[in-house]
Coordinates of N, CA and C in Angstrom, one line a residue:
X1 N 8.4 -17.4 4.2 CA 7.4 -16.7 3.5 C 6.9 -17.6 2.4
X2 N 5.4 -17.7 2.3 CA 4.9 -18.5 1.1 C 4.6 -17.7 0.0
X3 N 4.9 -18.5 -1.1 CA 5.2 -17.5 -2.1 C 3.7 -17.6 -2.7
X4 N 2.8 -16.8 -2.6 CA 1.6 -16.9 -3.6 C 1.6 -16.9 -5.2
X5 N 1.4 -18.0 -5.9 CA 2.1 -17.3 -7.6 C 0.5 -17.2 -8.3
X6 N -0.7 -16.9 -7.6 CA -1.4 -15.8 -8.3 C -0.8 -14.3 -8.1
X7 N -0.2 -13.8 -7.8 CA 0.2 -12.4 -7.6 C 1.6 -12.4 -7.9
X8 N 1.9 -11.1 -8.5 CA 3.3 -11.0 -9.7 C 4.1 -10.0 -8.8
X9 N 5.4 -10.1 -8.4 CA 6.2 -9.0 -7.7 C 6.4 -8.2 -9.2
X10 N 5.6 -6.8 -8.5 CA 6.4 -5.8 -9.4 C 7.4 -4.5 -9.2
X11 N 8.0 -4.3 -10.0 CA 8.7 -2.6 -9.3 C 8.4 -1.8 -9.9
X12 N 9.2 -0.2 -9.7 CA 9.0 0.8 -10.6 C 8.7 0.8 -12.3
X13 N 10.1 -0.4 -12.1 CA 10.4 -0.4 -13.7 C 10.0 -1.4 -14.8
X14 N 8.6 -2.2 -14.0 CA 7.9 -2.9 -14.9 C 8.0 -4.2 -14.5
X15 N 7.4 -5.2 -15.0 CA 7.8 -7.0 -14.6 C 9.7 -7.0 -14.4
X16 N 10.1 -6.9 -13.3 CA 11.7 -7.8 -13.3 C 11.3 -8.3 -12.1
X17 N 12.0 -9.3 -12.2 CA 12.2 -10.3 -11.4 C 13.5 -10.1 -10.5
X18 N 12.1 -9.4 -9.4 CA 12.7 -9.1 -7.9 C 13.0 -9.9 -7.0
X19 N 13.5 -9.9 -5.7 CA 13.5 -10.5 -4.2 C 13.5 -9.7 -3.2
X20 N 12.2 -9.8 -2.8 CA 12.1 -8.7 -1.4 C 12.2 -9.3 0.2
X21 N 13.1 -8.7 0.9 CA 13.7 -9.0 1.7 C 12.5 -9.4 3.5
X22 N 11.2 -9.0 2.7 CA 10.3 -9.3 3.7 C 9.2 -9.7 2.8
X23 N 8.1 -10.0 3.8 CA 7.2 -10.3 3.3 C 6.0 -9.4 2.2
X24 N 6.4 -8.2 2.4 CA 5.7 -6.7 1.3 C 5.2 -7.0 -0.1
X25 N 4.4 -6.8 -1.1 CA 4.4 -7.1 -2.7 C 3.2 -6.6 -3.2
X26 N 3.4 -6.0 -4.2 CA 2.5 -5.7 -5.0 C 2.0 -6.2 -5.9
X27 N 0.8 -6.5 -5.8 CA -0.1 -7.3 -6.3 C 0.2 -6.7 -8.2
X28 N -0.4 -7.7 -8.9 CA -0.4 -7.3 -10.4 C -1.4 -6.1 -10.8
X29 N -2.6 -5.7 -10.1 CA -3.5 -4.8 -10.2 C -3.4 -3.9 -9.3
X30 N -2.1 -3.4 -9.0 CA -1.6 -2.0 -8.7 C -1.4 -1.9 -6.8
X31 N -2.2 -3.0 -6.2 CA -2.6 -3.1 -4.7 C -1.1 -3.4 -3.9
X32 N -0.8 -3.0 -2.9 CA 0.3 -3.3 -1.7 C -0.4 -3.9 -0.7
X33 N 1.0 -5.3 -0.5 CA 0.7 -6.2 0.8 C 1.8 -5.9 1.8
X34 N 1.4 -5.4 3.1 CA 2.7 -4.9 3.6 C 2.7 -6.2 4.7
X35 N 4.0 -6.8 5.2 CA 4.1 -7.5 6.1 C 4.1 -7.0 7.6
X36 N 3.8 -8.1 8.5 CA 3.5 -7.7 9.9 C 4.4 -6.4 10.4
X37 N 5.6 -6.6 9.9 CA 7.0 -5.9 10.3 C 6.6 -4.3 10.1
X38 N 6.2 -4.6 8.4 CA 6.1 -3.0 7.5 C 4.6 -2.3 8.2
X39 N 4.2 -3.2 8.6 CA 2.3 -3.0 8.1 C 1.7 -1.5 8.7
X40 N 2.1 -1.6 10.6 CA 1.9 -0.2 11.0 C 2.7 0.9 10.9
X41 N 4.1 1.0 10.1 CA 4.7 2.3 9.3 C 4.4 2.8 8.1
X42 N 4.5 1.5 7.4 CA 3.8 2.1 6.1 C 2.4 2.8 6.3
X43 N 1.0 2.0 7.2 CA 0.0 2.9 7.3 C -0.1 4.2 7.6
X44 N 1.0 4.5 8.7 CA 1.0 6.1 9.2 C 1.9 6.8 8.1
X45 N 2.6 6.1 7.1 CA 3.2 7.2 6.1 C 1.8 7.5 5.3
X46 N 1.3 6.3 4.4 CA -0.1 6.6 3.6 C -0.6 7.5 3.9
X47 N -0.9 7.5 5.3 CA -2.0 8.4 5.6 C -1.4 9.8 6.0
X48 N -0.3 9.9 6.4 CA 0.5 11.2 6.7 C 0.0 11.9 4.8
X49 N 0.7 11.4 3.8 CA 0.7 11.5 2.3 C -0.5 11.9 1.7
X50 N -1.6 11.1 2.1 CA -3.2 11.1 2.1 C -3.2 12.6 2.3
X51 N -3.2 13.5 3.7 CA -3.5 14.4 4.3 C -3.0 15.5 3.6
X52 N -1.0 15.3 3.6 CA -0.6 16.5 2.9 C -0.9 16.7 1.6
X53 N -1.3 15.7 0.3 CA -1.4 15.9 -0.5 C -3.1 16.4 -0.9
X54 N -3.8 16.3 0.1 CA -4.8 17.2 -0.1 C -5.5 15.9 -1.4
X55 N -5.6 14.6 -0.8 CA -6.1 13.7 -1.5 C -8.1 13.2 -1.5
X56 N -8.3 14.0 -0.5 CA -9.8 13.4 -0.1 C -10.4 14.8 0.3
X57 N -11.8 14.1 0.2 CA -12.9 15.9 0.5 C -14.1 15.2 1.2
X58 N -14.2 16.1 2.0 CA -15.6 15.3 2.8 C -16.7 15.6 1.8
X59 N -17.5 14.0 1.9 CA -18.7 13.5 1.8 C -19.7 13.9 2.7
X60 N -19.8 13.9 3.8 CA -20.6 13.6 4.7 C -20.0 14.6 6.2
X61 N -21.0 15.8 6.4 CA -20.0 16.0 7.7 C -21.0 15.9 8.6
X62 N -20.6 15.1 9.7 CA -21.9 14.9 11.0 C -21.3 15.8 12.0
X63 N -20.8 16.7 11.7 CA -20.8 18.4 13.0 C -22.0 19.4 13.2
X64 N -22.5 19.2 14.0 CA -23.7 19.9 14.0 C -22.7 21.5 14.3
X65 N -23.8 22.9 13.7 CA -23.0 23.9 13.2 C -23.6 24.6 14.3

């Protein structure tokens, strides 16, 4: 894994100095990089989370009525 040192591993509990056991990290401006491994479970949890938590509202509906 190459280590990018523009981007800072962070955790819950503020700058410590982690080691993650895959390629995953969150960027210093709040963003997640999930590796090839994590990439398609983590997406279907987000978006499972997205849905139940009643996170988004439609913009735009193209259903004709």
């Amino acid at each position: 894994m190459a280590n990018n040192s523009k981007y800072n591993k962070l955790t819950v509990e503020g700058e410590i100095q982690t080691k993650w056991i895959c390629g995953c990290f969150e960027t210093v401006d709040g963003f997640f990089k999930f590796c090839t491994e994590h990439n398609n479970a983590m997406r279907k949890t987000i978006e499972a989370q997205i849905d139940e938590l009643d996170m988004t509202l439609i913009v735009d509906d193209k259903r004709s009525d």
